[in-house]
């Protein structure tokens, strides 16, 4: 058991390294834009290339991890991520930056579902919520710590954070190849044993509604998050430092809850219960932000919304992993696909709505989340106890 736990922590550490690497480069992107004279549309396209490649490759990568093993796919993903960051650090023309972002999207598609599937393979139902909370915490922690470290490294050169990200990913690749062991897949009571194609899984009632929830939740979060800084500045006169502080504190609060409280919450109300509460809370407080005039109400509401979304995602992932059986990779690949789809649609929709009215993105987001909250009441309860 100790060996299984150490392998699980090693697999999760790869996710942390990837998102730490992604966070490292955030502070230098405006500097890079200025230095290379890049337009806003060019910067937006680089983000889109990443998301589109992740969207396309995720179901393929998840299925591959079921067939050839988690370790190989994780290792390849870490190596591709290292190469992508190295190319971005060396790239002097826009075309190479696009290549880098595309490779980054492929790497994320390979790593995220495979690590999640690996964790599911080495945990029991009782251990699963705590483990998935750690997976989510690794992602959140990387994003929280990364920008601060990246800002420090940028003092030594604008390209240094990219090289640091490449180095971290390469270390993860080496550790994966030398230390990580392929897990033994064990089915437990209630899991699905039969294999099936991606279309079979999509048509399975067990998974259909969760995938819709994933799409809507990622759409809602990105609609909220992508326009948050602009909205907070224009509508409530928040300064840049105040916005950074709000987002950082929200992230730290969510990280603590994922590590400390997530397992207990699942044991008390279950995955479906947590998903319902998270949707209702996010819908209500997104709506509060749209109608309030108080800056403090906005701050407190932001904490609740970020916390709700950060508990919602591991809740859904835990639910899926308990039903996936020996199709963990494929199911988690589809999880990543629907997340990416929502990540693409959310900023597009919020941007267009914001141009019409500064509050429209939150009106629409609150309505969509509220409707999904009521739909979740029809969701069947999770698996029976062992």
Tab-separated table of C-alpha atoms in Angstrom:
chain	number	residue	atom	x	y	z
A	1	UNK	CA	0.000	0.000	0.000
A	2	UNK	CA	2.893	2.331	0.816
A	3	UNK	CA	4.350	1.657	-2.628
A	4	UNK	CA	0.986	2.344	-4.289
A	5	UNK	CA	0.685	5.615	-2.420
A	6	UNK	CA	4.206	6.705	-3.358
A	7	UNK	CA	3.486	5.893	-7.027
A	8	UNK	CA	0.215	7.825	-6.834
A	9	UNK	CA	2.007	10.874	-5.391
A	10	UNK	CA	4.627	10.647	-8.134
A	11	UNK	CA	1.934	10.561	-10.826
A	12	UNK	CA	0.130	13.533	-9.248
A	13	UNK	CA	3.430	15.424	-8.975
A	14	UNK	CA	3.633	15.354	-12.778
A	15	UNK	CA	0.368	17.288	-12.952
A	16	UNK	CA	1.719	19.762	-10.422
A	17	UNK	CA	4.918	20.230	-12.454
A	18	UNK	CA	2.944	20.805	-15.664
A	19	UNK	CA	0.631	23.405	-14.157
A	20	UNK	CA	3.495	24.994	-12.242
A	21	UNK	CA	5.276	25.272	-15.585
A	22	UNK	CA	2.174	26.743	-17.197
A	23	UNK	CA	1.880	29.234	-14.337
A	24	UNK	CA	5.548	30.251	-14.587
A	25	UNK	CA	5.017	31.866	-17.980
A	26	UNK	CA	1.906	33.925	-17.099
A	27	UNK	CA	3.753	37.026	-15.776
A	28	UNK	CA	6.027	37.271	-18.843
A	29	UNK	CA	3.352	36.965	-21.526
A	30	UNK	CA	2.672	40.757	-21.591
A	31	UNK	CA	6.436	41.343	-21.831
A	32	UNK	CA	6.701	38.860	-24.687
A	33	UNK	CA	3.771	40.510	-26.460
A	34	UNK	CA	5.521	43.861	-26.225
A	35	UNK	CA	8.958	42.528	-27.180
A	36	UNK	CA	7.743	40.625	-30.266
A	37	UNK	CA	5.101	43.243	-31.181
A	38	UNK	CA	2.302	40.668	-31.090
A	39	UNK	CA	-1.321	41.673	-31.522
A	40	UNK	CA	-4.114	40.765	-29.146
A	41	UNK	CA	-5.631	38.456	-31.750
A	42	UNK	CA	-2.314	36.631	-32.088
A	43	UNK	CA	-2.165	36.075	-28.325
A	44	UNK	CA	-5.768	34.874	-28.366
A	45	UNK	CA	-5.062	32.444	-31.185
A	46	UNK	CA	-2.174	30.940	-29.227
A	47	UNK	CA	-4.561	30.182	-26.384
A	48	UNK	CA	-7.099	28.752	-28.840
A	49	UNK	CA	-4.518	26.498	-30.517
A	50	UNK	CA	-3.704	24.965	-27.128
A	51	UNK	CA	-7.381	24.391	-26.270
A	52	UNK	CA	-8.340	23.013	-29.702
A	53	UNK	CA	-5.480	20.491	-29.762
A	54	UNK	CA	-6.323	19.399	-26.223
A	55	UNK	CA	-9.966	19.024	-27.251
A	56	UNK	CA	-9.109	16.835	-30.265
A	57	UNK	CA	-6.415	14.667	-28.695
A	58	UNK	CA	-7.925	14.022	-25.217
A	59	UNK	CA	-10.314	11.175	-26.147
A	60	UNK	CA	-7.629	9.522	-28.277
A	61	UNK	CA	-5.035	9.844	-25.521
A	62	UNK	CA	-7.429	8.500	-22.890
A	63	UNK	CA	-8.243	5.462	-25.013
A	64	UNK	CA	-4.538	4.874	-25.685
A	65	UNK	CA	-3.766	4.889	-21.968
A	66	UNK	CA	-6.312	2.079	-21.531
A	67	UNK	CA	-4.586	0.071	-24.268
A	68	UNK	CA	-0.861	0.710	-23.825
A	69	UNK	CA	-0.717	1.768	-20.169
A	70	UNK	CA	-0.708	4.941	-18.107
A	71	UNK	CA	3.048	5.216	-17.577
A	72	UNK	CA	3.993	5.437	-21.251
A	73	UNK	CA	1.356	8.064	-22.065
A	74	UNK	CA	2.269	10.171	-19.003
A	75	UNK	CA	5.974	9.993	-19.913
A	76	UNK	CA	5.354	10.966	-23.550
A	77	UNK	CA	3.151	13.841	-22.388
A	78	UNK	CA	5.832	15.162	-20.036
A	79	UNK	CA	8.464	14.978	-22.783
A	80	UNK	CA	6.228	16.788	-25.296
A	81	UNK	CA	5.444	19.471	-22.706
A	82	UNK	CA	9.182	19.968	-22.077
A	83	UNK	CA	9.796	20.325	-25.812
A	84	UNK	CA	6.878	22.759	-26.199
A	85	UNK	CA	8.190	25.056	-23.464
A	86	UNK	CA	11.722	24.886	-24.873
A	87	UNK	CA	10.437	25.860	-28.325
A	88	UNK	CA	8.490	28.773	-26.827
A	89	UNK	CA	11.610	29.937	-24.996
A	90	UNK	CA	13.723	29.781	-28.151
A	91	UNK	CA	11.070	30.859	-30.655
A	92	UNK	CA	11.666	34.180	-32.371
A	93	UNK	CA	8.830	33.986	-34.915
A	94	UNK	CA	5.091	33.620	-34.352
A	95	UNK	CA	4.809	30.346	-36.267
A	96	UNK	CA	7.068	28.593	-33.738
A	97	UNK	CA	5.010	29.973	-30.874
A	98	UNK	CA	1.926	28.412	-32.441
A	99	UNK	CA	3.774	25.091	-32.778
A	100	UNK	CA	4.735	25.332	-29.116
A	101	UNK	CA	1.167	25.991	-27.960
A	102	UNK	CA	-0.154	23.169	-30.125
A	103	UNK	CA	2.348	20.739	-28.603
A	104	UNK	CA	1.373	22.046	-25.165
A	105	UNK	CA	-2.274	21.206	-25.853
A	106	UNK	CA	-1.301	17.698	-26.973
A	107	UNK	CA	0.818	17.253	-23.832
A	108	UNK	CA	-2.052	18.326	-21.566
A	109	UNK	CA	-4.364	15.893	-23.395
A	110	UNK	CA	-1.907	13.058	-22.775
A	111	UNK	CA	-1.102	13.846	-19.149
A	112	UNK	CA	-4.361	14.864	-17.459
A	113	UNK	CA	-6.597	11.862	-18.284
A	114	UNK	CA	-3.744	9.394	-17.821
A	115	UNK	CA	-2.762	10.728	-14.388
A	116	UNK	CA	-6.411	10.774	-13.291
A	117	UNK	CA	-6.858	7.209	-14.576
A	118	UNK	CA	-3.644	6.143	-12.814
A	119	UNK	CA	-4.940	7.515	-9.517
A	120	UNK	CA	-8.241	5.683	-10.027
A	121	UNK	CA	-6.364	2.442	-10.761
A	122	UNK	CA	-4.446	2.478	-7.473
A	123	UNK	CA	-7.240	3.601	-5.130
A	124	UNK	CA	-10.358	1.991	-3.698
A	125	UNK	CA	-13.771	3.666	-3.635
A	126	UNK	CA	-13.133	4.860	-0.077
A	127	UNK	CA	-9.738	6.318	-0.999
A	128	UNK	CA	-10.902	7.844	-4.287
A	129	UNK	CA	-12.367	11.184	-3.057
A	130	UNK	CA	-9.249	12.135	-1.104
A	131	UNK	CA	-7.035	11.140	-4.039
A	132	UNK	CA	-9.090	13.140	-6.555
A	133	UNK	CA	-8.985	16.082	-4.194
A	134	UNK	CA	-5.190	15.857	-4.337
A	135	UNK	CA	-5.303	15.713	-8.154
A	136	UNK	CA	-7.357	18.903	-8.240
A	137	UNK	CA	-5.116	20.484	-5.591
A	138	UNK	CA	-2.031	19.733	-7.696
A	139	UNK	CA	-3.562	21.657	-10.594
A	140	UNK	CA	-4.689	24.554	-8.384
A	141	UNK	CA	-1.384	24.642	-6.507
A	142	UNK	CA	0.629	24.816	-9.715
A	143	UNK	CA	-1.436	27.737	-10.975
A	144	UNK	CA	-1.190	29.562	-7.630
A	145	UNK	CA	2.557	29.134	-7.096
A	146	UNK	CA	3.642	29.330	-10.740
A	147	UNK	CA	3.045	33.028	-11.488
A	148	UNK	CA	4.933	34.131	-8.375
A	149	UNK	CA	7.936	31.961	-9.219
A	150	UNK	CA	7.715	33.027	-12.859
A	151	UNK	CA	7.758	36.697	-11.895
A	152	UNK	CA	10.896	36.098	-9.835
A	153	UNK	CA	12.651	34.173	-12.628
A	154	UNK	CA	11.750	36.860	-15.161
A	155	UNK	CA	14.240	39.159	-13.415
A	156	UNK	CA	16.991	36.951	-14.872
A	157	UNK	CA	15.583	37.163	-18.389
A	158	UNK	CA	12.225	37.207	-20.141
A	159	UNK	CA	12.734	33.702	-21.550
A	160	UNK	CA	14.029	32.103	-18.353
A	161	UNK	CA	10.578	30.983	-17.066
A	162	UNK	CA	10.017	28.998	-20.291
A	163	UNK	CA	13.347	27.228	-19.893
A	164	UNK	CA	12.545	26.548	-16.234
A	165	UNK	CA	9.190	25.037	-17.245
A	166	UNK	CA	10.949	22.853	-19.832
A	167	UNK	CA	13.459	21.692	-17.214
A	168	UNK	CA	10.720	20.811	-14.687
A	169	UNK	CA	8.800	18.830	-17.309
A	170	UNK	CA	11.952	16.971	-18.362
A	171	UNK	CA	12.629	16.064	-14.720
A	172	UNK	CA	9.065	14.721	-14.554
A	173	UNK	CA	9.695	12.676	-17.708
A	174	UNK	CA	12.868	11.131	-16.255
A	175	UNK	CA	11.195	10.348	-12.912
A	176	UNK	CA	8.232	8.789	-14.682
A	177	UNK	CA	10.419	6.545	-16.840
A	178	UNK	CA	12.737	5.466	-14.020
A	179	UNK	CA	10.479	5.253	-10.988
A	180	UNK	CA	6.764	5.130	-11.881
A	181	UNK	CA	5.306	1.629	-12.064
A	182	UNK	CA	2.366	0.637	-14.224
A	183	UNK	CA	-0.656	0.106	-11.941
A	184	UNK	CA	-2.615	-3.103	-11.649
A	185	UNK	CA	-6.209	-2.389	-12.608
A	186	UNK	CA	-8.672	-3.787	-10.104
A	187	UNK	CA	-12.428	-3.615	-10.539
A	188	UNK	CA	-14.508	-3.187	-7.426
A	189	UNK	CA	-18.219	-3.493	-6.769
A	190	UNK	CA	-20.345	-1.303	-9.013
A	191	UNK	CA	-17.740	-0.529	-11.656
A	192	UNK	CA	-18.273	-1.187	-15.341
A	193	UNK	CA	-16.136	-4.063	-16.624
A	194	UNK	CA	-17.021	-4.230	-20.297
A	195	UNK	CA	-15.003	-2.353	-22.866
A	196	UNK	CA	-16.552	-0.036	-25.416
A	197	UNK	CA	-15.862	2.642	-27.950
A	198	UNK	CA	-16.011	6.356	-27.276
A	199	UNK	CA	-19.499	6.463	-28.820
A	200	UNK	CA	-20.634	3.603	-26.578
A	201	UNK	CA	-19.533	5.574	-23.530
A	202	UNK	CA	-21.163	8.788	-24.748
A	203	UNK	CA	-24.484	6.949	-25.214
A	204	UNK	CA	-24.272	5.264	-21.809
A	205	UNK	CA	-26.825	6.938	-19.446
A	206	UNK	CA	-24.317	6.621	-16.594
A	207	UNK	CA	-22.006	9.092	-18.334
A	208	UNK	CA	-24.264	11.259	-20.506
A	209	UNK	CA	-25.436	13.705	-17.829
A	210	UNK	CA	-22.021	14.003	-16.127
A	211	UNK	CA	-20.457	14.991	-19.466
A	212	UNK	CA	-23.149	17.632	-19.958
A	213	UNK	CA	-22.384	18.885	-16.436
A	214	UNK	CA	-18.655	19.034	-17.250
A	215	UNK	CA	-19.330	21.061	-20.390
A	216	UNK	CA	-21.618	23.505	-18.598
A	217	UNK	CA	-19.380	23.875	-15.540
A	218	UNK	CA	-16.262	24.595	-17.611
A	219	UNK	CA	-18.301	26.972	-19.796
A	220	UNK	CA	-19.622	28.719	-16.684
A	221	UNK	CA	-16.219	29.000	-15.007
A	222	UNK	CA	-14.490	30.331	-18.115
A	223	UNK	CA	-17.350	32.750	-18.802
A	224	UNK	CA	-16.920	34.014	-15.255
A	225	UNK	CA	-13.123	33.909	-15.077
A	226	UNK	CA	-12.177	35.199	-18.530
A	227	UNK	CA	-14.051	38.469	-18.109
A	228	UNK	CA	-13.627	38.831	-14.333
A	229	UNK	CA	-10.619	41.185	-14.326
A	230	UNK	CA	-12.167	43.494	-16.918
A	231	UNK	CA	-15.553	43.462	-15.207
A	232	UNK	CA	-14.055	44.108	-11.768
A	233	UNK	CA	-12.053	47.041	-13.124
A	234	UNK	CA	-14.808	48.702	-15.162
A	235	UNK	CA	-17.823	48.023	-12.968
A	236	UNK	CA	-16.301	48.153	-9.475
A	237	UNK	CA	-13.029	50.097	-9.910
A	238	UNK	CA	-10.824	47.331	-8.524
A	239	UNK	CA	-7.102	47.884	-9.049
A	240	UNK	CA	-4.875	45.267	-10.677
A	241	UNK	CA	-3.268	44.407	-7.338
A	242	UNK	CA	-6.687	44.019	-5.690
A	243	UNK	CA	-7.851	41.658	-8.436
A	244	UNK	CA	-4.650	39.621	-8.135
A	245	UNK	CA	-5.134	39.395	-4.359
A	246	UNK	CA	-8.775	38.287	-4.703
A	247	UNK	CA	-7.925	35.562	-7.223
A	248	UNK	CA	-4.910	34.373	-5.222
A	249	UNK	CA	-6.801	34.188	-1.917
A	250	UNK	CA	-9.683	32.403	-3.679
A	251	UNK	CA	-7.232	29.899	-5.120
A	252	UNK	CA	-5.536	29.268	-1.768
A	253	UNK	CA	-8.919	28.823	-0.060
A	254	UNK	CA	-9.979	26.303	-2.720
A	255	UNK	CA	-6.646	24.492	-2.446
A	256	UNK	CA	-7.052	24.078	1.321
A	257	UNK	CA	-10.604	22.781	0.901
A	258	UNK	CA	-9.515	20.291	-1.770
A	259	UNK	CA	-6.767	18.865	0.421
A	260	UNK	CA	-8.377	19.059	3.867
A	261	UNK	CA	-12.167	18.946	3.499
A	262	UNK	CA	-13.025	17.359	0.134
A	263	UNK	CA	-12.892	13.744	1.356
A	264	UNK	CA	-15.120	14.522	4.350
A	265	UNK	CA	-17.637	16.395	2.208
A	266	UNK	CA	-17.933	13.452	-0.175
A	267	UNK	CA	-18.435	11.012	2.704
A	268	UNK	CA	-21.182	13.208	4.125
A	269	UNK	CA	-23.214	14.187	1.036
A	270	UNK	CA	-21.691	12.168	-1.841
A	271	UNK	CA	-20.457	13.277	-5.251
A	272	UNK	CA	-23.886	14.071	-6.651
A	273	UNK	CA	-24.817	16.009	-3.517
A	274	UNK	CA	-21.645	18.090	-3.772
A	275	UNK	CA	-22.245	18.734	-7.468
A	276	UNK	CA	-25.775	19.965	-6.762
A	277	UNK	CA	-24.661	22.261	-3.931
A	278	UNK	CA	-21.792	23.621	-6.028
A	279	UNK	CA	-24.059	24.436	-8.960
A	280	UNK	CA	-26.667	26.179	-6.803
A	281	UNK	CA	-23.995	28.148	-4.910
A	282	UNK	CA	-22.191	29.255	-8.069
A	283	UNK	CA	-25.466	30.233	-9.790
A	284	UNK	CA	-26.651	32.286	-6.817
A	285	UNK	CA	-23.387	34.134	-6.214
A	286	UNK	CA	-22.654	34.816	-9.894
A	287	UNK	CA	-26.098	36.423	-9.908
A	288	UNK	CA	-25.260	38.374	-6.746
A	289	UNK	CA	-22.166	39.829	-8.427
A	290	UNK	CA	-24.285	40.917	-11.391
A	291	UNK	CA	-26.717	42.873	-9.207
A	292	UNK	CA	-24.695	44.181	-6.263
A	293	UNK	CA	-23.077	47.607	-5.894
A	294	UNK	CA	-20.878	46.612	-2.950
A	295	UNK	CA	-17.206	45.805	-3.540
A	296	UNK	CA	-17.103	43.617	-0.415
A	297	UNK	CA	-20.082	41.601	-1.620
A	298	UNK	CA	-18.244	41.081	-4.901
A	299	UNK	CA	-15.136	39.888	-3.041
A	300	UNK	CA	-17.046	37.418	-0.846
A	301	UNK	CA	-19.140	36.208	-3.776
A	302	UNK	CA	-15.982	35.634	-5.821
A	303	UNK	CA	-14.561	33.438	-3.047
A	304	UNK	CA	-17.745	31.334	-3.035
A	305	UNK	CA	-17.889	30.995	-6.838
A	306	UNK	CA	-14.256	29.907	-7.186
A	307	UNK	CA	-14.612	27.498	-4.267
A	308	UNK	CA	-17.796	25.993	-5.732
A	309	UNK	CA	-16.176	25.376	-9.109
A	310	UNK	CA	-12.981	24.011	-7.546
A	311	UNK	CA	-15.000	21.474	-5.541
A	312	UNK	CA	-17.328	20.715	-8.445
A	313	UNK	CA	-14.580	19.466	-10.762
A	314	UNK	CA	-13.023	16.811	-8.475
A	315	UNK	CA	-16.547	15.809	-7.462
A	316	UNK	CA	-17.426	15.024	-11.078
A	317	UNK	CA	-14.088	13.314	-11.682
A	318	UNK	CA	-14.559	11.120	-8.598
A	319	UNK	CA	-18.065	10.171	-9.756
A	320	UNK	CA	-16.816	9.248	-13.244
A	321	UNK	CA	-13.887	7.220	-11.925
A	322	UNK	CA	-16.195	5.147	-9.730
A	323	UNK	CA	-18.244	4.153	-12.774
A	324	UNK	CA	-15.513	3.847	-15.399
A	325	UNK	CA	-14.170	0.404	-14.491
A	326	UNK	CA	-11.407	-0.600	-16.902
A	327	UNK	CA	-12.205	2.357	-19.171
A	328	UNK	CA	-10.664	4.942	-16.838
A	329	UNK	CA	-8.437	6.449	-19.527
A	330	UNK	CA	-11.179	6.766	-22.121
A	331	UNK	CA	-13.695	8.224	-19.681
A	332	UNK	CA	-11.183	10.709	-18.265
A	333	UNK	CA	-10.110	11.601	-21.791
A	334	UNK	CA	-13.708	12.512	-22.570
A	335	UNK	CA	-13.807	14.449	-19.290
A	336	UNK	CA	-10.857	16.498	-20.565
A	337	UNK	CA	-12.494	16.894	-23.996
A	338	UNK	CA	-15.738	18.328	-22.643
A	339	UNK	CA	-13.751	20.554	-20.268
A	340	UNK	CA	-11.728	21.902	-23.206
A	341	UNK	CA	-14.894	22.446	-25.250
A	342	UNK	CA	-16.378	24.540	-22.455
A	343	UNK	CA	-13.072	26.378	-22.046
A	344	UNK	CA	-13.220	27.399	-25.707
A	345	UNK	CA	-16.887	28.391	-25.793
A	346	UNK	CA	-16.949	30.228	-22.447
A	347	UNK	CA	-14.532	33.093	-23.224
A	348	UNK	CA	-16.001	33.503	-26.727
A	349	UNK	CA	-19.543	33.833	-25.379
A	350	UNK	CA	-18.616	36.103	-22.476
A	351	UNK	CA	-16.589	38.384	-24.751
A	352	UNK	CA	-19.473	38.848	-27.186
A	353	UNK	CA	-21.980	39.386	-24.371
A	354	UNK	CA	-19.663	41.862	-22.630
A	355	UNK	CA	-19.532	43.985	-25.794
A	356	UNK	CA	-23.329	44.260	-25.640
A	357	UNK	CA	-23.585	44.918	-21.911
A	358	UNK	CA	-20.964	44.657	-19.158
A	359	UNK	CA	-23.248	42.545	-16.983
A	360	UNK	CA	-24.692	40.216	-19.642
A	361	UNK	CA	-21.990	37.524	-19.236
A	362	UNK	CA	-22.971	37.090	-15.597
A	363	UNK	CA	-26.707	37.197	-16.260
A	364	UNK	CA	-26.365	34.401	-18.819
A	365	UNK	CA	-23.870	32.431	-16.732
A	366	UNK	CA	-26.116	32.579	-13.650
A	367	UNK	CA	-29.186	31.466	-15.632
A	368	UNK	CA	-27.353	28.545	-17.262
A	369	UNK	CA	-25.883	27.412	-13.943
A	370	UNK	CA	-29.260	27.691	-12.209
A	371	UNK	CA	-30.999	25.635	-14.899
A	372	UNK	CA	-28.288	22.990	-14.569
A	373	UNK	CA	-28.790	23.031	-10.803
A	374	UNK	CA	-32.413	22.036	-11.263
A	375	UNK	CA	-31.471	19.417	-13.861
A	376	UNK	CA	-29.012	17.909	-11.384
A	377	UNK	CA	-31.930	17.164	-9.061
A	378	UNK	CA	-32.950	14.464	-11.561
A	379	UNK	CA	-29.482	12.899	-11.491
A	380	UNK	CA	-29.482	9.417	-10.053
A	381	UNK	CA	-27.627	8.920	-6.808
A	382	UNK	CA	-24.119	7.494	-6.883
A	383	UNK	CA	-23.211	3.844	-6.642
A	384	UNK	CA	-24.431	1.717	-3.729
A	385	UNK	CA	-22.040	1.190	-0.887
A	386	UNK	CA	-19.739	-1.800	-1.039
